[in-house]
Amino acid sequence: MKLSDGVEAAIHCAAVLAQLNGEATLPGSALAELHGLSPSYLLKHLQALTAAKILESIPGPNGGYRLAKAPERISLLDIVLAVEGHQPAFRCGEIRQRGPGALEAEAYVKPCGIKVAMLKAERAWRAVLAETKLSQIVSGYEADADPRAVAFNCAFIARHQRPQGETSLKKSK
Amino acid sequence: MKLSDGVEAAIHCAAVLAQLNGEATLPGSALAELHGLSPSYLLKHLQALTAAKILESIPGPNGGYRLAKAPERISLLDIVLAVEGHQPAFRCGEIRQRGPGALEAEAYVKPCGIKVAMLKAERAWRAVLAETKLSQIVSGYEADADPRAVAFNCAFIARHQRPQGETSLKKSK
DNA sequence: ATATCCAGGATAGAGAATATCCACGATAGG
DNA sequence: CCTATCGTGGATATTCTCTATCCTGGATAT
Ligand code: FES
Ligand code: FES
């Protein structure tokens, strides 16, 4: 069992976007550069997050990505499901109705107890992820990470974010 | 994210073996036939369970598999870990120390908050699986499944199990 | 001695995840 | 209008893991 690598990148990106000012956006290429990732591949995950209404995208020059809602309303579960898909990790192949001794399909209305137990465990996993909001991740990061790393991130964001206030705004040198 | 298919087979097999009398064993080929699976492949998973001390195997004619301990002492987590391996599903690639702005390795002694949150969720999943014992699965099965299926399984087991009492025992008919 | 069974390594094949690339539509700025 | 920038989405190549099978060797009851 393995979660796809994109999950780590997606959460980190979302955490960065949560630190933008107001309606500003950050281009996908900046996100890729900041994390040392290939832009082409990261964009795929950002698209998935956009499709899931977690991010918003603004096309055109001066465009980019930003959160679609407040960080308090975005859970890790939202992000994981957007990237990984909504299928449960345990997939019951109805092994019980194979082999000799198989009955008609009507005999299997009650779900297999093993399936029930596995999905219950998965619900517990999802519940913890659903409780963890992006806002907690961000404040945890600002409190625990090396101050130099935090400062660099801030500067990087300030340097690449796009103010997005309807029209122009002079770029200071 | 996907759990390997072998997990479903392994748990079902363990549940069947839990229904054996005393020290009797059941050959892997019978287990495969009962579930309509390829013997060659199922054996791989049974070997993993044996290596994890969940099953015991007896070589030679009249040999086979049986549980290595009481069903109350075997949890679903034991089986899942034996088949899937012990690595967590979320693997942190330390994405935070890539890209520009990376610091020396000593600056990253504190684990990344995202990693901590993901592993915490995984612990919750494992905790539920650890609480669910094989004995509960078996009694749930006997209570909920179609009586005809239960009867067939019983008969199948009675037909293929190997008594294992030190030496011979005449095969009736 | 022989037949049955498990252990474990070697090896294809299938399918998913990873990683790129490009043509397209949208938009801000000149 | 024209152009440069940026996201969208499809097509594609590559890499890995999971799936599935086979075969040699060791153990053991008859
Ligand atoms: S039949 Fe799928 S878990 Fe039992
Ligand atoms: S660096 Fe791996 S989860 Fe943050």
CSV table of C-alpha atoms (C1' of nucleotides) and ligand atoms in Angstrom, one decimal:
chain,number,residue,atom,x,y,z
A,1,MET,CA,0.0,0.0,0.0
A,2,LYS,CA,1.4,3.3,-1.0
A,3,LEU,CA,0.0,6.8,-1.3
A,4,SER,CA,1.1,8.5,-4.5
A,5,ASP,CA,4.0,10.9,-4.2
A,6,GLY,CA,1.8,13.7,-5.5
A,7,VAL,CA,0.1,13.9,-2.1
A,8,GLU,CA,3.1,15.3,-0.4
A,9,ALA,CA,3.7,17.9,-3.1
A,10,ALA,CA,0.0,18.9,-3.2
A,11,ILE,CA,-0.2,19.5,0.6
A,12,HIS,CA,3.0,21.5,0.6
A,13,CYS,CA,1.8,23.6,-2.3
A,14,ALA,CA,-1.6,24.2,-0.6
A,15,ALA,CA,0.2,25.3,2.6
A,16,VAL,CA,2.3,27.8,0.6
A,17,LEU,CA,-0.8,29.2,-1.1
A,18,ALA,CA,-2.4,29.6,2.3
A,19,GLN,CA,0.2,32.2,3.0
A,20,LEU,CA,-0.7,34.6,0.2
A,21,ASN,CA,-2.1,38.0,0.9
A,22,GLY,CA,-5.8,38.4,0.2
A,23,GLU,CA,-6.7,37.6,-3.4
A,24,ALA,CA,-3.1,37.3,-4.8
A,25,THR,CA,-2.2,34.4,-6.9
A,26,LEU,CA,1.0,32.4,-7.4
A,27,PRO,CA,1.9,30.8,-10.8
A,28,GLY,CA,2.3,27.0,-10.9
A,29,SER,CA,5.9,27.5,-12.2
A,30,ALA,CA,6.8,29.3,-9.0
A,31,LEU,CA,5.4,26.6,-6.9
A,32,ALA,CA,7.4,24.0,-8.8
A,33,GLU,CA,10.6,26.0,-8.5
A,34,LEU,CA,10.1,26.5,-4.8
A,35,HIS,CA,9.9,22.8,-4.1
A,36,GLY,CA,12.4,21.8,-6.7
A,37,LEU,CA,9.9,19.8,-8.7
A,38,SER,CA,9.2,19.4,-12.4
A,39,PRO,CA,6.6,22.0,-13.4
A,40,SER,CA,5.0,19.7,-16.0
A,41,TYR,CA,4.1,17.1,-13.4
A,42,LEU,CA,3.2,19.3,-10.6
A,43,LEU,CA,0.7,21.1,-12.8
A,44,LYS,CA,-1.3,17.8,-13.1
A,45,HIS,CA,-1.8,17.7,-9.4
A,46,LEU,CA,-2.7,21.4,-9.2
A,47,GLN,CA,-5.3,20.8,-11.8
A,48,ALA,CA,-6.7,18.0,-9.7
A,49,LEU,CA,-7.0,20.3,-6.8
A,50,THR,CA,-8.6,22.9,-9.0
A,51,ALA,CA,-11.2,20.5,-10.2
A,52,ALA,CA,-12.0,19.6,-6.6
A,53,LYS,CA,-12.7,23.3,-5.8
A,54,ILE,CA,-9.8,23.5,-3.4
A,55,LEU,CA,-7.8,25.9,-5.6
A,56,GLU,CA,-8.9,28.6,-8.0
A,57,SER,CA,-6.9,29.4,-11.1
A,58,ILE,CA,-6.7,32.7,-12.9
A,59,PRO,CA,-5.5,32.4,-16.6
A,60,GLY,CA,-3.5,35.0,-18.4
A,61,PRO,CA,-0.4,36.9,-17.6
A,62,ASN,CA,-0.6,38.0,-14.0
A,63,GLY,CA,-2.6,34.8,-13.3
A,64,GLY,CA,-1.8,31.8,-11.2
A,65,TYR,CA,-3.3,29.7,-8.4
A,66,ARG,CA,-4.8,30.6,-5.0
A,67,LEU,CA,-7.0,28.9,-2.4
A,68,ALA,CA,-10.7,28.7,-3.3
A,69,LYS,CA,-11.7,29.0,0.3
A,70,ALA,CA,-10.4,29.8,3.8
A,71,PRO,CA,-7.6,27.5,5.0
A,72,GLU,CA,-9.8,26.6,8.0
A,73,ARG,CA,-12.3,25.1,5.7
A,74,ILE,CA,-9.8,22.9,3.8
A,75,SER,CA,-8.8,19.6,5.4
A,76,LEU,CA,-6.0,17.2,4.5
A,77,LEU,CA,-8.7,14.7,3.5
A,78,ASP,CA,-10.0,17.1,0.8
A,79,ILE,CA,-6.5,17.3,-0.7
A,80,VAL,CA,-5.7,13.6,-0.4
A,81,LEU,CA,-9.0,12.6,-2.0
A,82,ALA,CA,-8.5,15.1,-4.8
A,83,VAL,CA,-5.1,13.7,-5.7
A,84,GLU,CA,-5.7,10.0,-5.0
A,85,GLY,CA,-9.3,9.7,-6.0
A,86,HIS,CA,-12.2,8.7,-3.9
A,87,GLN,CA,-12.0,5.0,-4.1
A,88,PRO,CA,-11.3,3.3,-0.7
A,89,ALA,CA,-7.9,1.7,-0.3
A,90,PHE,CA,-9.4,-1.7,0.4
A,91,ARG,CA,-11.3,-3.0,-2.6
A,92,CYS,CA,-13.5,-6.1,-1.9
A,93,GLY,CA,-13.4,-8.4,-4.9
A,94,GLU,CA,-16.3,-10.4,-3.5
A,95,ILE,CA,-13.9,-13.3,-3.1
A,96,ARG,CA,-16.5,-15.1,-1.0
A,97,GLN,CA,-18.7,-15.7,-4.0
A,98,ARG,CA,-16.1,-17.4,-6.1
A,99,GLY,CA,-15.0,-21.0,-6.2
A,100,PRO,CA,-17.2,-24.0,-5.6
A,101,GLY,CA,-20.1,-23.5,-3.3
A,102,ALA,CA,-21.0,-20.1,-4.8
A,103,LEU,CA,-24.7,-19.2,-4.5
A,104,GLU,CA,-26.9,-17.0,-6.6
A,105,ALA,CA,-26.1,-13.3,-6.3
A,106,GLU,CA,-29.2,-12.7,-4.1
A,107,ALA,CA,-27.6,-14.7,-1.3
A,108,TYR,CA,-25.0,-12.0,-0.8
A,109,VAL,CA,-27.0,-9.0,0.1
A,110,LYS,CA,-25.3,-8.6,3.5
A,111,PRO,CA,-21.8,-7.2,3.0
A,112,CYS,CA,-18.9,-9.4,3.9
A,113,GLY,CA,-17.8,-8.9,7.5
A,114,ILE,CA,-14.2,-8.5,6.4
A,115,LYS,CA,-15.0,-5.7,4.1
A,116,VAL,CA,-17.0,-4.0,6.8
A,117,ALA,CA,-14.1,-4.2,9.2
A,118,MET,CA,-11.6,-2.9,6.6
A,119,LEU,CA,-13.8,0.0,5.6
A,120,LYS,CA,-14.4,0.9,9.2
A,121,ALA,CA,-10.7,1.3,9.7
A,122,GLU,CA,-10.5,3.4,6.7
A,123,ARG,CA,-13.2,5.7,8.0
A,124,ALA,CA,-11.1,6.2,11.1
A,125,TRP,CA,-8.1,7.3,8.9
A,126,ARG,CA,-10.3,9.6,7.0
A,127,ALA,CA,-11.8,11.1,10.1
A,128,VAL,CA,-8.4,12.1,11.4
A,129,LEU,CA,-7.5,13.7,8.1
A,130,ALA,CA,-10.8,15.5,7.9
A,131,GLU,CA,-10.2,17.0,11.3
A,132,THR,CA,-6.8,18.4,10.3
A,133,LYS,CA,-7.2,21.7,8.6
A,134,LEU,CA,-4.8,23.4,6.4
A,135,SER,CA,-4.7,26.4,8.8
A,136,GLN,CA,-3.3,24.1,11.5
A,137,ILE,CA,-0.6,22.9,9.2
A,138,VAL,CA,0.4,26.5,8.4
A,139,SER,CA,0.6,27.6,12.0
A,140,GLY,CA,2.5,24.5,12.9
A,141,TYR,CA,4.9,25.2,10.1
A,142,GLU,CA,5.5,28.8,11.2
A,143,ALA,CA,6.0,27.7,14.8
A,144,ASP,CA,8.2,24.7,14.3
A,145,ALA,CA,10.3,25.2,11.1
A,146,ASP,CA,13.7,26.8,11.1
A,147,PRO,CA,13.3,30.6,11.1
A,148,ARG,CA,15.6,30.9,8.1
A,149,ALA,CA,13.4,28.6,6.1
A,150,VAL,CA,10.3,30.5,7.0
A,151,ALA,CA,11.9,33.8,6.1
A,152,PHE,CA,13.1,32.4,2.8
A,153,ASN,CA,9.6,31.1,2.0
A,154,CYS,CA,8.0,34.5,2.9
A,155,ALA,CA,10.5,36.3,0.7
A,156,PHE,CA,10.0,33.9,-2.2
A,157,ILE,CA,6.2,34.3,-2.0
A,158,ALA,CA,6.4,38.1,-1.8
A,159,ARG,CA,8.6,38.1,-4.8
A,160,HIS,CA,6.4,35.9,-7.0
A,161,GLN,CA,2.9,36.6,-6.0
A,162,ARG,CA,0.6,38.5,-8.3
A,163,PRO,CA,-1.5,41.2,-6.5
A,164,GLN,CA,-4.6,40.5,-8.7
A,165,GLY,CA,-6.3,43.8,-7.7
A,166,GLU,CA,-8.5,44.3,-10.8
A,167,THR,CA,-6.1,46.1,-13.1
A,168,SER,CA,-2.5,47.3,-13.0
A,169,LEU,CA,-0.2,47.9,-10.2
A,170,LYS,CA,3.4,48.9,-10.8
A,171,LYS,CA,6.0,46.3,-10.1
A,172,SER,CA,8.6,48.0,-7.9
A,173,LYS,CA,12.0,47.4,-9.4
B,1,MET,CA,-3.8,4.5,-2.9
B,2,LYS,CA,-4.6,0.9,-3.1
B,3,LEU,CA,-4.2,-2.1,-0.8
B,4,SER,CA,-2.9,-5.1,-2.7
B,5,ASP,CA,-5.5,-7.7,-3.7
B,6,GLY,CA,-3.7,-10.3,-1.6
B,7,VAL,CA,-5.0,-8.8,1.6
B,8,GLU,CA,-8.6,-9.8,0.9
B,9,ALA,CA,-7.5,-13.4,0.1
B,10,ALA,CA,-5.2,-13.6,3.1
B,11,ILE,CA,-7.9,-12.6,5.6
B,12,HIS,CA,-10.4,-14.9,4.1
B,13,CYS,CA,-7.9,-17.8,4.3
B,14,ALA,CA,-7.1,-17.0,7.9
B,15,ALA,CA,-10.8,-17.0,8.7
B,16,VAL,CA,-11.2,-20.4,7.2
B,17,LEU,CA,-8.2,-21.8,9.0
B,18,ALA,CA,-9.6,-20.5,12.3
B,19,GLN,CA,-12.5,-22.9,11.8
B,20,LEU,CA,-10.3,-26.0,11.9
B,21,ASN,CA,-10.5,-28.6,14.7
B,22,GLY,CA,-7.6,-28.5,17.2
B,23,GLU,CA,-4.3,-29.1,15.5
B,24,ALA,CA,-5.6,-30.1,12.1
B,25,THR,CA,-4.1,-28.5,9.0
B,26,LEU,CA,-5.4,-27.6,5.5
B,27,PRO,CA,-3.2,-27.7,2.4
B,28,GLY,CA,-2.7,-24.5,0.5
B,29,SER,CA,-4.2,-26.0,-2.6
B,30,ALA,CA,-7.5,-26.6,-0.8
B,31,LEU,CA,-7.6,-23.0,0.3
B,32,ALA,CA,-7.0,-21.8,-3.3
B,33,GLU,CA,-9.7,-24.1,-4.6
B,34,LEU,CA,-12.2,-23.0,-2.0
B,35,HIS,CA,-11.8,-19.3,-3.0
B,36,GLY,CA,-11.4,-19.9,-6.7
B,37,LEU,CA,-7.9,-18.5,-6.8
B,38,SER,CA,-4.6,-19.5,-8.5
B,39,PRO,CA,-2.7,-21.8,-6.1
B,40,SER,CA,0.7,-20.5,-7.2
B,41,TYR,CA,-0.1,-17.0,-6.3
B,42,LEU,CA,-2.0,-17.6,-3.1
B,43,LEU,CA,0.9,-19.6,-1.8
B,44,LYS,CA,3.0,-16.5,-1.9
B,45,HIS,CA,0.7,-14.7,0.5
B,46,LEU,CA,0.5,-17.8,2.8
B,47,GLN,CA,4.2,-17.8,2.9
B,48,ALA,CA,4.2,-14.2,4.0
B,49,LEU,CA,1.7,-15.0,6.8
B,50,THR,CA,3.9,-18.0,7.9
B,51,ALA,CA,7.0,-15.8,8.0
B,52,ALA,CA,5.1,-13.4,10.2
B,53,LYS,CA,4.3,-16.2,12.6
B,54,ILE,CA,0.6,-15.9,12.0
B,55,LEU,CA,0.3,-19.3,10.3
B,56,GLU,CA,2.2,-22.5,10.8
B,57,SER,CA,3.1,-24.9,8.0
B,58,ILE,CA,3.6,-28.6,8.2
B,59,PRO,CA,5.5,-30.1,5.2
B,60,GLY,CA,5.0,-33.5,3.8
B,61,PRO,CA,1.9,-35.5,2.8
B,62,ASN,CA,-0.8,-35.0,5.4
B,63,GLY,CA,0.7,-31.5,5.9
B,64,GLY,CA,-0.8,-28.1,5.3
B,65,TYR,CA,-1.4,-24.8,7.1
B,66,ARG,CA,-3.0,-23.9,10.4
B,67,LEU,CA,-3.1,-20.8,12.7
B,68,ALA,CA,0.0,-20.4,14.8
B,69,LYS,CA,-1.9,-18.9,17.7
B,70,ALA,CA,-5.5,-18.5,18.9
B,71,PRO,CA,-7.8,-16.4,16.7
B,72,GLU,CA,-8.3,-14.0,19.6
B,73,ARG,CA,-4.7,-13.1,19.4
B,74,ILE,CA,-4.6,-12.4,15.7
B,75,SER,CA,-5.7,-9.0,14.5
B,76,LEU,CA,-6.4,-7.8,11.1
B,77,LEU,CA,-3.5,-5.5,11.4
B,78,ASP,CA,-1.1,-8.4,11.8
B,79,ILE,CA,-2.4,-9.9,8.6
B,80,VAL,CA,-2.4,-6.6,6.6
B,81,LEU,CA,1.2,-5.8,7.7
B,82,ALA,CA,2.4,-9.3,6.9
B,83,VAL,CA,1.0,-9.1,3.3
B,84,GLU,CA,1.6,-5.4,2.6
B,85,GLY,CA,4.8,-4.8,4.5
B,86,HIS,CA,5.4,-2.5,7.4
B,87,GLN,CA,6.1,0.7,5.6
B,88,PRO,CA,3.6,3.4,6.2
B,89,ALA,CA,1.4,4.4,3.2
B,90,PHE,CA,2.5,8.0,3.3
B,91,ARG,CA,6.2,8.3,2.6
B,92,CYS,CA,7.7,11.7,3.2
B,93,GLY,CA,10.3,12.5,0.5
B,94,GLU,CA,11.5,15.5,2.5
B,95,ILE,CA,10.3,17.8,-0.2
B,96,ARG,CA,10.8,20.7,2.2
B,97,GLN,CA,14.5,20.5,1.9
B,98,ARG,CA,14.6,20.7,-1.9
B,99,GLY,CA,14.6,23.6,-4.2
B,100,PRO,CA,16.3,26.9,-3.6
B,101,GLY,CA,16.4,28.0,0.0
B,102,ALA,CA,17.4,24.6,1.2
B,103,LEU,CA,19.5,24.6,4.4
B,104,GLU,CA,22.0,22.2,5.8
B,105,ALA,CA,20.6,18.8,7.0
B,106,GLU,CA,21.0,19.8,10.6
B,107,ALA,CA,18.2,22.4,10.2
B,108,TYR,CA,15.6,19.7,9.7
B,109,VAL,CA,15.7,17.8,12.9
B,110,LYS,CA,12.1,18.5,13.7
B,111,PRO,CA,9.9,16.4,11.5
B,112,CYS,CA,7.7,18.1,8.9
B,113,GLY,CA,4.2,18.9,10.3
B,114,ILE,CA,2.6,17.5,7.3
B,115,LYS,CA,4.3,14.2,7.8
B,116,VAL,CA,3.3,14.1,11.4
B,117,ALA,CA,-0.3,14.7,10.6
B,118,MET,CA,-0.4,12.0,7.9
B,119,LEU,CA,1.3,9.4,10.1
B,120,LYS,CA,-1.1,10.3,12.9
B,121,ALA,CA,-4.0,9.5,10.6
B,122,GLU,CA,-2.4,6.2,9.7
B,123,ARG,CA,-2.0,5.3,13.3
B,124,ALA,CA,-5.7,5.7,13.8
B,125,TRP,CA,-6.3,3.3,10.9
B,126,ARG,CA,-3.9,0.8,12.3
B,127,ALA,CA,-5.4,1.1,15.8
B,128,VAL,CA,-8.8,0.1,14.5
B,129,LEU,CA,-7.4,-2.9,12.6
B,130,ALA,CA,-5.4,-3.9,15.7
B,131,GLU,CA,-8.6,-4.0,17.7
B,132,THR,CA,-10.3,-6.3,15.3
B,133,LYS,CA,-9.4,-9.8,16.0
B,134,LEU,CA,-9.8,-12.8,13.7
B,135,SER,CA,-12.2,-14.4,16.2
B,136,GLN,CA,-14.7,-11.6,15.7
B,137,ILE,CA,-14.5,-12.0,12.0
B,138,VAL,CA,-15.3,-15.7,12.3
B,139,SER,CA,-18.2,-15.3,14.6
B,140,GLY,CA,-19.6,-12.4,12.5
B,141,TYR,CA,-19.3,-14.7,9.5
B,142,GLU,CA,-21.1,-17.5,11.1
B,143,ALA,CA,-23.9,-15.2,12.3
B,144,ASP,CA,-24.4,-13.1,9.1
B,145,ALA,CA,-23.6,-15.2,6.1
B,146,ASP,CA,-26.1,-17.3,4.2
B,147,PRO,CA,-26.6,-20.6,6.1
B,148,ARG,CA,-26.0,-22.6,3.0
B,149,ALA,CA,-22.6,-20.9,2.4
B,150,VAL,CA,-21.6,-21.6,6.0
B,151,ALA,CA,-22.7,-25.3,5.7
B,152,PHE,CA,-20.8,-25.7,2.4
B,153,ASN,CA,-17.6,-24.2,4.0
B,154,CYS,CA,-17.9,-26.5,7.0
B,155,ALA,CA,-18.3,-29.5,4.7
B,156,PHE,CA,-15.4,-28.4,2.6
B,157,ILE,CA,-13.2,-28.0,5.6
B,158,ALA,CA,-14.2,-31.3,7.0
B,159,ARG,CA,-13.5,-33.0,3.7
B,160,HIS,CA,-10.0,-31.5,3.3
B,161,GLN,CA,-8.5,-31.1,6.7
B,162,ARG,CA,-5.7,-33.3,7.9
B,163,PRO,CA,-6.2,-34.5,11.5
B,164,GLN,CA,-2.4,-34.2,12.3
B,165,GLY,CA,-2.7,-36.5,15.3
B,166,GLU,CA,0.9,-37.8,15.5
B,167,THR,CA,0.6,-40.7,13.1
B,168,SER,CA,-2.0,-42.5,11.0
B,169,LEU,CA,-5.8,-42.3,11.1
B,170,LYS,CA,-7.8,-44.2,8.6
B,171,LYS,CA,-9.5,-42.3,5.9
B,172,SER,CA,-13.2,-43.4,5.9
B,173,LYS,CA,-14.6,-44.8,2.6
C,1,DA,C1',11.4,-45.3,-2.5
C,2,DT,C1',7.7,-42.5,-3.6
C,3,DA,C1',4.2,-39.3,-3.5
C,4,DT,C1',2.6,-35.0,-1.3
C,5,DC,C1',3.3,-30.7,0.5
C,6,DC,C1',5.8,-26.2,1.6
C,7,DA,C1',9.9,-22.8,0.8
C,8,DG,C1',11.8,-19.6,-2.0
C,9,DG,C1',14.0,-17.8,-6.2
C,10,DA,C1',13.5,-16.5,-11.1
C,11,DT,C1',10.7,-14.5,-14.4
C,12,DA,C1',7.2,-12.8,-17.4
C,13,DG,C1',3.0,-9.8,-18.0
C,14,DA,C1',-0.4,-6.2,-16.7
C,15,DG,C1',-1.5,-2.0,-14.9
C,16,DA,C1',-0.6,2.2,-12.3
C,17,DA,C1',2.2,6.0,-11.2
C,18,DT,C1',5.6,9.2,-12.8
C,19,DA,C1',7.2,12.5,-15.9
C,20,DT,C1',7.1,15.3,-20.4
C,21,DC,C1',5.3,17.6,-24.3
C,22,DC,C1',2.3,20.2,-27.1
C,23,DA,C1',-1.9,22.4,-29.0
C,24,DC,C1',-5.5,25.2,-27.2
C,25,DG,C1',-8.2,29.0,-24.9
C,26,DA,C1',-8.1,32.9,-21.7
C,27,DT,C1',-6.3,37.4,-20.5
C,28,DA,C1',-3.4,41.6,-19.3
C,29,DG,C1',-0.6,45.0,-21.4
C,30,DG,C1',1.0,47.6,-25.1
D,1,DC,C1',-5.2,44.1,-32.4
D,2,DC,C1',-0.9,41.7,-31.3
D,3,DT,C1',1.8,39.3,-28.2
D,4,DA,C1',3.6,37.3,-24.1
D,5,DT,C1',2.1,34.7,-20.0
D,6,DC,C1',-0.5,31.3,-17.9
D,7,DG,C1',-3.8,27.4,-17.0
D,8,DT,C1',-6.3,23.2,-19.5
D,9,DG,C1',-6.4,18.8,-21.1
D,10,DG,C1',-5.0,15.2,-24.2
D,11,DA,C1',-1.3,12.2,-25.9
D,12,DT,C1',2.8,9.7,-24.9
D,13,DA,C1',6.9,7.6,-23.0
D,14,DT,C1',9.1,5.6,-19.0
D,15,DT,C1',9.5,3.4,-14.7
D,16,DC,C1',7.7,0.5,-10.9
D,17,DT,C1',4.9,-2.3,-8.5
D,18,DC,C1',1.7,-5.8,-8.4
D,19,DT,C1',0.0,-10.0,-10.3
D,20,DA,C1',0.7,-14.6,-11.8
D,21,DT,C1',3.3,-18.7,-13.0
D,22,DC,C1',7.0,-22.1,-12.9
D,23,DC,C1',10.6,-24.8,-11.1
D,24,DT,C1',14.2,-26.6,-7.9
D,25,DG,C1',14.9,-28.2,-3.5
D,26,DG,C1',13.8,-29.9,1.3
D,27,DA,C1',10.7,-32.2,4.6
D,28,DT,C1',7.9,-36.1,5.7
D,29,DA,C1',4.2,-39.8,6.0
D,30,DT,C1',3.1,-44.2,3.9
E,1,FES,S1,-15.6,-11.0,0.0
E,1,FES,FE1,-14.4,-9.2,-0.2
E,1,FES,S2,-13.8,-9.0,1.9
E,1,FES,FE2,-15.0,-10.8,2.0
E,2,FES,S1,8.7,17.3,3.8
E,2,FES,FE1,7.7,15.4,3.5
E,2,FES,S2,5.7,15.9,4.3
E,2,FES,FE2,6.7,17.8,4.5
